[in-house]
PDB file of C-alpha atoms in Angstrom:
ATOM      1  CA  UNK D  18      -1.406  16.918  27.087  1.00  0.00           C
ATOM      2  CA  UNK D  19      -2.732  15.815  30.403  1.00  0.00           C
ATOM      3  CA  UNK D  20      -0.575  15.680  33.503  1.00  0.00           C
ATOM      4  CA  UNK D  21      -2.509  12.528  34.420  1.00  0.00           C
ATOM      5  CA  UNK D  22      -1.143  10.791  31.306  1.00  0.00           C
ATOM      6  CA  UNK D  23       2.383  11.707  32.348  1.00  0.00           C
ATOM      7  CA  UNK D  24       1.796  10.385  35.873  1.00  0.00           C
ATOM      8  CA  UNK D  25       0.438   7.126  34.400  1.00  0.00           C
ATOM      9  CA  UNK D  26       3.468   6.864  32.104  1.00  0.00           C
ATOM     10  CA  UNK D  27       5.904   7.127  35.028  1.00  0.00           C
ATOM     11  CA  UNK D  28       3.869   4.532  36.913  1.00  0.00           C
ATOM     12  CA  UNK D  29       3.984   2.215  33.861  1.00  0.00           C
ATOM     13  CA  UNK D  30       7.761   2.599  33.750  1.00  0.00           C
ATOM     14  CA  UNK D  31       8.013   1.560  37.410  1.00  0.00           C
ATOM     15  CA  UNK D  32       5.777  -1.470  36.781  1.00  0.00           C
ATOM     16  CA  UNK D  33       7.723  -2.364  33.623  1.00  0.00           C
ATOM     17  CA  UNK D  34      10.940  -2.434  35.650  1.00  0.00           C
ATOM     18  CA  UNK D  35       9.365  -4.858  38.114  1.00  0.00           C
ATOM     19  CA  UNK D  36       8.055  -7.095  35.316  1.00  0.00           C
ATOM     20  CA  UNK D  37      11.495  -7.269  33.739  1.00  0.00           C
ATOM     21  CA  UNK D  38      13.483  -7.878  36.924  1.00  0.00           C
ATOM     22  CA  UNK D  39      11.313 -10.645  38.398  1.00  0.00           C
ATOM     23  CA  UNK D  40      10.815 -14.010  36.790  1.00  0.00           C
ATOM     24  CA  UNK D  41       8.228 -16.568  37.837  1.00  0.00           C
ATOM     25  CA  UNK D  42       9.113 -19.729  35.975  1.00  0.00           C
ATOM     26  CA  UNK D  43       7.377 -23.030  35.497  1.00  0.00           C
ATOM     27  CA  UNK D  44      10.003 -25.178  33.865  1.00  0.00           C
ATOM     28  CA  UNK D  45      11.552 -23.008  31.184  1.00  0.00           C
ATOM     29  CA  UNK D  46       8.500 -20.769  30.778  1.00  0.00           C
ATOM     30  CA  UNK D  47       8.525 -17.355  32.449  1.00  0.00           C
ATOM     31  CA  UNK D  48       4.964 -16.560  33.522  1.00  0.00           C
ATOM     32  CA  UNK D  49       5.874 -12.860  33.760  1.00  0.00           C
ATOM     33  CA  UNK D  50       7.582 -12.418  30.387  1.00  0.00           C
ATOM     34  CA  UNK D  51      10.017  -9.547  29.983  1.00  0.00           C
ATOM     35  CA  UNK D  52       8.436  -8.507  26.692  1.00  0.00           C
ATOM     36  CA  UNK D  53       5.380  -7.340  28.673  1.00  0.00           C
ATOM     37  CA  UNK D  54       7.637  -4.881  30.483  1.00  0.00           C
ATOM     38  CA  UNK D  55       8.979  -3.565  27.197  1.00  0.00           C
ATOM     39  CA  UNK D  56       5.434  -3.204  25.917  1.00  0.00           C
ATOM     40  CA  UNK D  57       4.672  -0.987  28.937  1.00  0.00           C
ATOM     41  CA  UNK D  58       7.871   0.980  28.313  1.00  0.00           C
ATOM     42  CA  UNK D  59       6.843   1.505  24.687  1.00  0.00           C
ATOM     43  CA  UNK D  60       3.421   2.754  25.725  1.00  0.00           C
ATOM     44  CA  UNK D  61       4.922   5.139  28.293  1.00  0.00           C
ATOM     45  CA  UNK D  62       7.556   6.529  25.935  1.00  0.00           C
ATOM     46  CA  UNK D  63       4.866   8.094  23.733  1.00  0.00           C
ATOM     47  CA  UNK D  64       3.914  10.313  26.664  1.00  0.00           C
ATOM     48  CA  UNK D  65       7.505  11.003  27.800  1.00  0.00           C
ATOM     49  CA  UNK D  66       8.311  12.255  24.275  1.00  0.00           C
ATOM     50  CA  UNK D  67       5.804  15.069  24.746  1.00  0.00           C
ATOM     51  CA  UNK D  68       7.877  16.366  27.666  1.00  0.00           C
ATOM     52  CA  UNK D  69      11.352  15.428  26.464  1.00  0.00           C
ATOM     53  CA  UNK D  70      11.784  15.212  22.704  1.00  0.00           C
ATOM     54  CA  UNK D  71      15.016  13.190  22.882  1.00  0.00           C
ATOM     55  CA  UNK D  72      13.010  10.269  24.304  1.00  0.00           C
ATOM     56  CA  UNK D  73      11.973   9.719  20.679  1.00  0.00           C
ATOM     57  CA  UNK D  74      15.358   7.986  20.295  1.00  0.00           C
ATOM     58  CA  UNK D  75      14.136   5.221  22.607  1.00  0.00           C
ATOM     59  CA  UNK D  76      11.330   3.961  20.364  1.00  0.00           C
ATOM     60  CA  UNK D  77      13.391   1.756  18.028  1.00  0.00           C
ATOM     61  CA  UNK D  78      15.466   0.398  20.903  1.00  0.00           C
ATOM     62  CA  UNK D  79      12.477  -0.548  23.045  1.00  0.00           C
ATOM     63  CA  UNK D  80      11.010  -2.313  19.999  1.00  0.00           C
ATOM     64  CA  UNK D  81      14.248  -4.255  19.466  1.00  0.00           C
ATOM     65  CA  UNK D  82      14.456  -5.234  23.147  1.00  0.00           C
ATOM     66  CA  UNK D  83      10.778  -6.210  23.237  1.00  0.00           C
ATOM     67  CA  UNK D  84      11.009  -8.331  20.080  1.00  0.00           C
ATOM     68  CA  UNK D  85      14.205  -9.978  21.327  1.00  0.00           C
ATOM     69  CA  UNK D  86      12.535 -10.822  24.645  1.00  0.00           C
ATOM     70  CA  UNK D  87       9.429 -12.125  22.847  1.00  0.00           C
ATOM     71  CA  UNK D  88      11.555 -14.403  20.633  1.00  0.00           C
ATOM     72  CA  UNK D  89      13.590 -15.577  23.647  1.00  0.00           C
ATOM     73  CA  UNK D  90      10.356 -16.257  25.555  1.00  0.00           C
ATOM     74  CA  UNK D  91       8.839 -18.253  22.663  1.00  0.00           C
ATOM     75  CA  UNK D  92      12.066 -20.238  22.311  1.00  0.00           C
ATOM     76  CA  UNK D  93      12.084 -20.904  26.072  1.00  0.00           C
ATOM     77  CA  UNK D  94       8.464 -22.099  25.828  1.00  0.00           C
ATOM     78  CA  UNK D  95       9.647 -24.525  23.139  1.00  0.00           C
ATOM     79  CA  UNK D  96      12.595 -25.541  25.395  1.00  0.00           C
ATOM     80  CA  UNK D  97      15.138 -24.147  22.925  1.00  0.00           C
ATOM     81  CA  UNK D  98      18.177 -22.603  24.596  1.00  0.00           C
ATOM     82  CA  UNK D  99      19.345 -19.152  23.536  1.00  0.00           C
ATOM     83  CA  UNK D 100      22.705 -19.441  25.336  1.00  0.00           C
ATOM     84  CA  UNK D 101      24.658 -20.103  22.138  1.00  0.00           C
ATOM     85  CA  UNK D 102      23.868 -16.681  20.672  1.00  0.00           C
ATOM     86  CA  UNK D 103      26.452 -14.757  22.683  1.00  0.00           C
ATOM     87  CA  UNK D 104      26.995 -11.966  20.128  1.00  0.00           C
ATOM     88  CA  UNK D 105      23.265 -11.190  20.108  1.00  0.00           C
ATOM     89  CA  UNK D 106      23.255 -11.448  23.918  1.00  0.00           C
ATOM     90  CA  UNK D 107      26.035  -8.843  24.194  1.00  0.00           C
ATOM     91  CA  UNK D 108      24.363  -6.621  21.583  1.00  0.00           C
ATOM     92  CA  UNK D 109      21.079  -6.699  23.520  1.00  0.00           C
ATOM     93  CA  UNK D 110      22.920  -5.695  26.692  1.00  0.00           C
ATOM     94  CA  UNK D 111      24.504  -2.765  24.848  1.00  0.00           C
ATOM     95  CA  UNK D 112      21.066  -1.681  23.662  1.00  0.00           C
ATOM     96  CA  UNK D 113      19.704  -2.166  27.185  1.00  0.00           C
ATOM     97  CA  UNK D 114      22.454   0.043  28.617  1.00  0.00           C
ATOM     98  CA  UNK D 115      21.652   2.809  26.152  1.00  0.00           C
ATOM     99  CA  UNK D 116      17.900   2.391  26.700  1.00  0.00           C
ATOM    100  CA  UNK D 117      18.117   2.738  30.490  1.00  0.00           C
ATOM    101  CA  UNK D 118      20.627   5.560  30.238  1.00  0.00           C
ATOM    102  CA  UNK D 119      18.417   7.608  27.932  1.00  0.00           C
ATOM    103  CA  UNK D 120      15.140   6.774  29.697  1.00  0.00           C
ATOM    104  CA  UNK D 121      16.353   7.622  33.196  1.00  0.00           C
ATOM    105  CA  UNK D 122      18.167  10.704  31.887  1.00  0.00           C
ATOM    106  CA  UNK D 123      14.952  11.922  30.241  1.00  0.00           C
ATOM    107  CA  UNK D 124      12.839  11.296  33.338  1.00  0.00           C
ATOM    108  CA  UNK D 125      15.390  12.960  35.628  1.00  0.00           C
ATOM    109  CA  UNK D 126      15.501  15.971  33.322  1.00  0.00           C
ATOM    110  CA  UNK D 127      11.700  16.261  33.395  1.00  0.00           C
ATOM    111  CA  UNK D 128      11.760  15.920  37.192  1.00  0.00           C
ATOM    112  CA  UNK D 129      14.339  18.711  37.315  1.00  0.00           C
ATOM    113  CA  UNK D 130      12.137  20.905  35.087  1.00  0.00           C
ATOM    114  CA  UNK D 131       9.250  20.220  37.489  1.00  0.00           C
ATOM    115  CA  UNK D 132      11.471  21.423  40.359  1.00  0.00           C
ATOM    116  CA  UNK D 133      12.100  18.023  41.941  1.00  0.00           C
ATOM    117  CA  UNK D 134      15.862  18.513  42.031  1.00  0.00           C
ATOM    118  CA  UNK D 135      16.663  15.938  44.727  1.00  0.00           C
ATOM    119  CA  UNK D 136      14.604  13.278  42.988  1.00  0.00           C
ATOM    120  CA  UNK D 137      16.241  14.120  39.637  1.00  0.00           C
ATOM    121  CA  UNK D 138      19.689  13.710  41.194  1.00  0.00           C
ATOM    122  CA  UNK D 139      18.687  10.385  42.753  1.00  0.00           C
ATOM    123  CA  UNK D 140      17.542   9.130  39.353  1.00  0.00           C
ATOM    124  CA  UNK D 141      20.842  10.174  37.762  1.00  0.00           C
ATOM    125  CA  UNK D 142      22.843   8.374  40.439  1.00  0.00           C
ATOM    126  CA  UNK D 143      20.693   5.246  40.185  1.00  0.00           C
ATOM    127  CA  UNK D 144      20.952   5.405  36.391  1.00  0.00           C
ATOM    128  CA  UNK D 145      24.735   5.308  36.584  1.00  0.00           C
ATOM    129  CA  UNK D 146      24.792   2.480  39.128  1.00  0.00           C
ATOM    130  CA  UNK D 147      22.264   0.478  37.106  1.00  0.00           C
ATOM    131  CA  UNK D 148      24.319   0.882  33.921  1.00  0.00           C
ATOM    132  CA  UNK D 149      27.422  -0.341  35.719  1.00  0.00           C
ATOM    133  CA  UNK D 150      25.558  -3.385  37.051  1.00  0.00           C
ATOM    134  CA  UNK D 151      24.080  -4.238  33.608  1.00  0.00           C
ATOM    135  CA  UNK D 152      27.533  -3.964  32.030  1.00  0.00           C
ATOM    136  CA  UNK D 153      29.234  -6.062  34.705  1.00  0.00           C
ATOM    137  CA  UNK D 154      26.511  -8.718  34.420  1.00  0.00           C
ATOM    138  CA  UNK D 155      26.864  -8.923  30.633  1.00  0.00           C
ATOM    139  CA  UNK D 156      30.656  -9.150  30.781  1.00  0.00           C
ATOM    140  CA  UNK D 157      31.023 -11.544  33.704  1.00  0.00           C
ATOM    141  CA  UNK D 158      31.924 -15.164  33.030  1.00  0.00           C
ATOM    142  CA  UNK D 159      32.169 -16.284  36.647  1.00  0.00           C
ATOM    143  CA  UNK D 160      28.794 -17.675  37.736  1.00  0.00           C
ATOM    144  CA  UNK D 161      29.140 -16.557  41.380  1.00  0.00           C
ATOM    145  CA  UNK D 162      30.071 -13.025  40.351  1.00  0.00           C
ATOM    146  CA  UNK D 163      27.091 -13.014  37.976  1.00  0.00           C
ATOM    147  CA  UNK D 164      24.752 -14.006  40.828  1.00  0.00           C
ATOM    148  CA  UNK D 165      26.111 -11.190  43.012  1.00  0.00           C
ATOM    149  CA  UNK D 166      25.739  -8.640  40.219  1.00  0.00           C
ATOM    150  CA  UNK D 167      22.218  -9.899  39.504  1.00  0.00           C
ATOM    151  CA  UNK D 168      21.275  -9.364  43.159  1.00  0.00           C
ATOM    152  CA  UNK D 169      22.766  -5.860  42.965  1.00  0.00           C
ATOM    153  CA  UNK D 170      20.773  -5.187  39.776  1.00  0.00           C
ATOM    154  CA  UNK D 171      17.558  -6.328  41.467  1.00  0.00           C
ATOM    155  CA  UNK D 172      18.212  -3.998  44.404  1.00  0.00           C
ATOM    156  CA  UNK D 173      19.012  -1.072  42.108  1.00  0.00           C
ATOM    157  CA  UNK D 174      15.949  -1.700  39.949  1.00  0.00           C
ATOM    158  CA  UNK D 175      13.694  -1.818  42.991  1.00  0.00           C
ATOM    159  CA  UNK D 176      15.307   1.395  44.229  1.00  0.00           C
ATOM    160  CA  UNK D 177      14.616   3.024  40.845  1.00  0.00           C
ATOM    161  CA  UNK D 178      10.992   1.857  41.169  1.00  0.00           C
ATOM    162  CA  UNK D 179      10.691   3.365  44.652  1.00  0.00           C
ATOM    163  CA  UNK D 180      12.067   6.700  43.413  1.00  0.00           C
ATOM    164  CA  UNK D 181       9.724   6.618  40.403  1.00  0.00           C
ATOM    165  CA  UNK D 182       6.755   5.910  42.675  1.00  0.00           C
ATOM    166  CA  UNK D 183       7.814   8.804  44.917  1.00  0.00           C
ATOM    167  CA  UNK D 184       7.882  10.938  41.796  1.00  0.00           C
ATOM    168  CA  UNK D 185       4.387   9.726  40.835  1.00  0.00           C
ATOM    169  CA  UNK D 186       3.167  10.669  44.317  1.00  0.00           C
ATOM    170  CA  UNK D 187       4.717  14.143  44.104  1.00  0.00           C
ATOM    171  CA  UNK D 188       3.345  14.783  40.608  1.00  0.00           C
ATOM    172  CA  UNK D 189      -0.101  13.514  41.654  1.00  0.00           C
ATOM    173  CA  UNK D 190      -0.106  15.772  44.710  1.00  0.00           C
ATOM    174  CA  UNK D 191       0.897  18.748  42.575  1.00  0.00           C
ATOM    175  CA  UNK D 192      -1.787  17.896  40.019  1.00  0.00           C
ATOM    176  CA  UNK D 193      -4.437  17.684  42.756  1.00  0.00           C
ATOM    177  CA  UNK D 194      -3.355  21.074  44.143  1.00  0.00           C
ATOM    178  CA  UNK D 195      -3.756  22.601  40.681  1.00  0.00           C
ATOM    179  CA  UNK D 196      -7.214  21.041  40.296  1.00  0.00           C
ATOM    180  CA  UNK D 197      -8.315  22.429  43.665  1.00  0.00           C
ATOM    181  CA  UNK D 198      -6.989  25.877  42.745  1.00  0.00           C
ATOM    182  CA  UNK D 199      -9.033  25.840  39.518  1.00  0.00           C
TER     183      UNK D 199
END
């Protein structure tokens, strides 16, 4: 298993987070559909599993989230609202909470095994804050509170992306040192 594949997988996870958090809409159609982000997550998880076997648990959940987002995107393209499906909405947020918890836990554990302790601890802290923000967003009925939590979630997601990109840089530097030593 190539270290380069692992580095690419972490990069894909950072990009997937950006794709999911930002929406560029024309009417009801999101030009950056969330299901693309879940497709990148799915692709990256195959590599993460080789380092952290428990990441295998993420495969069915990323499929569910990706299919849900694809259906929601198609319905939005057809101008059909998905607001009336609140039970499914809550269920998807529960799955999302578990997905992010497990994914960021797995990546932080791998970072710890690669002796990036500070980065691993940052990921664990961000994981916890992100899970709180996802939960508060899903459970909030006040529109102003929801906007504030959404802004917090955007900030936390971007912070996760920055930490993941730092991790990519560190892993790439380490990989280059090993190549030069060989």
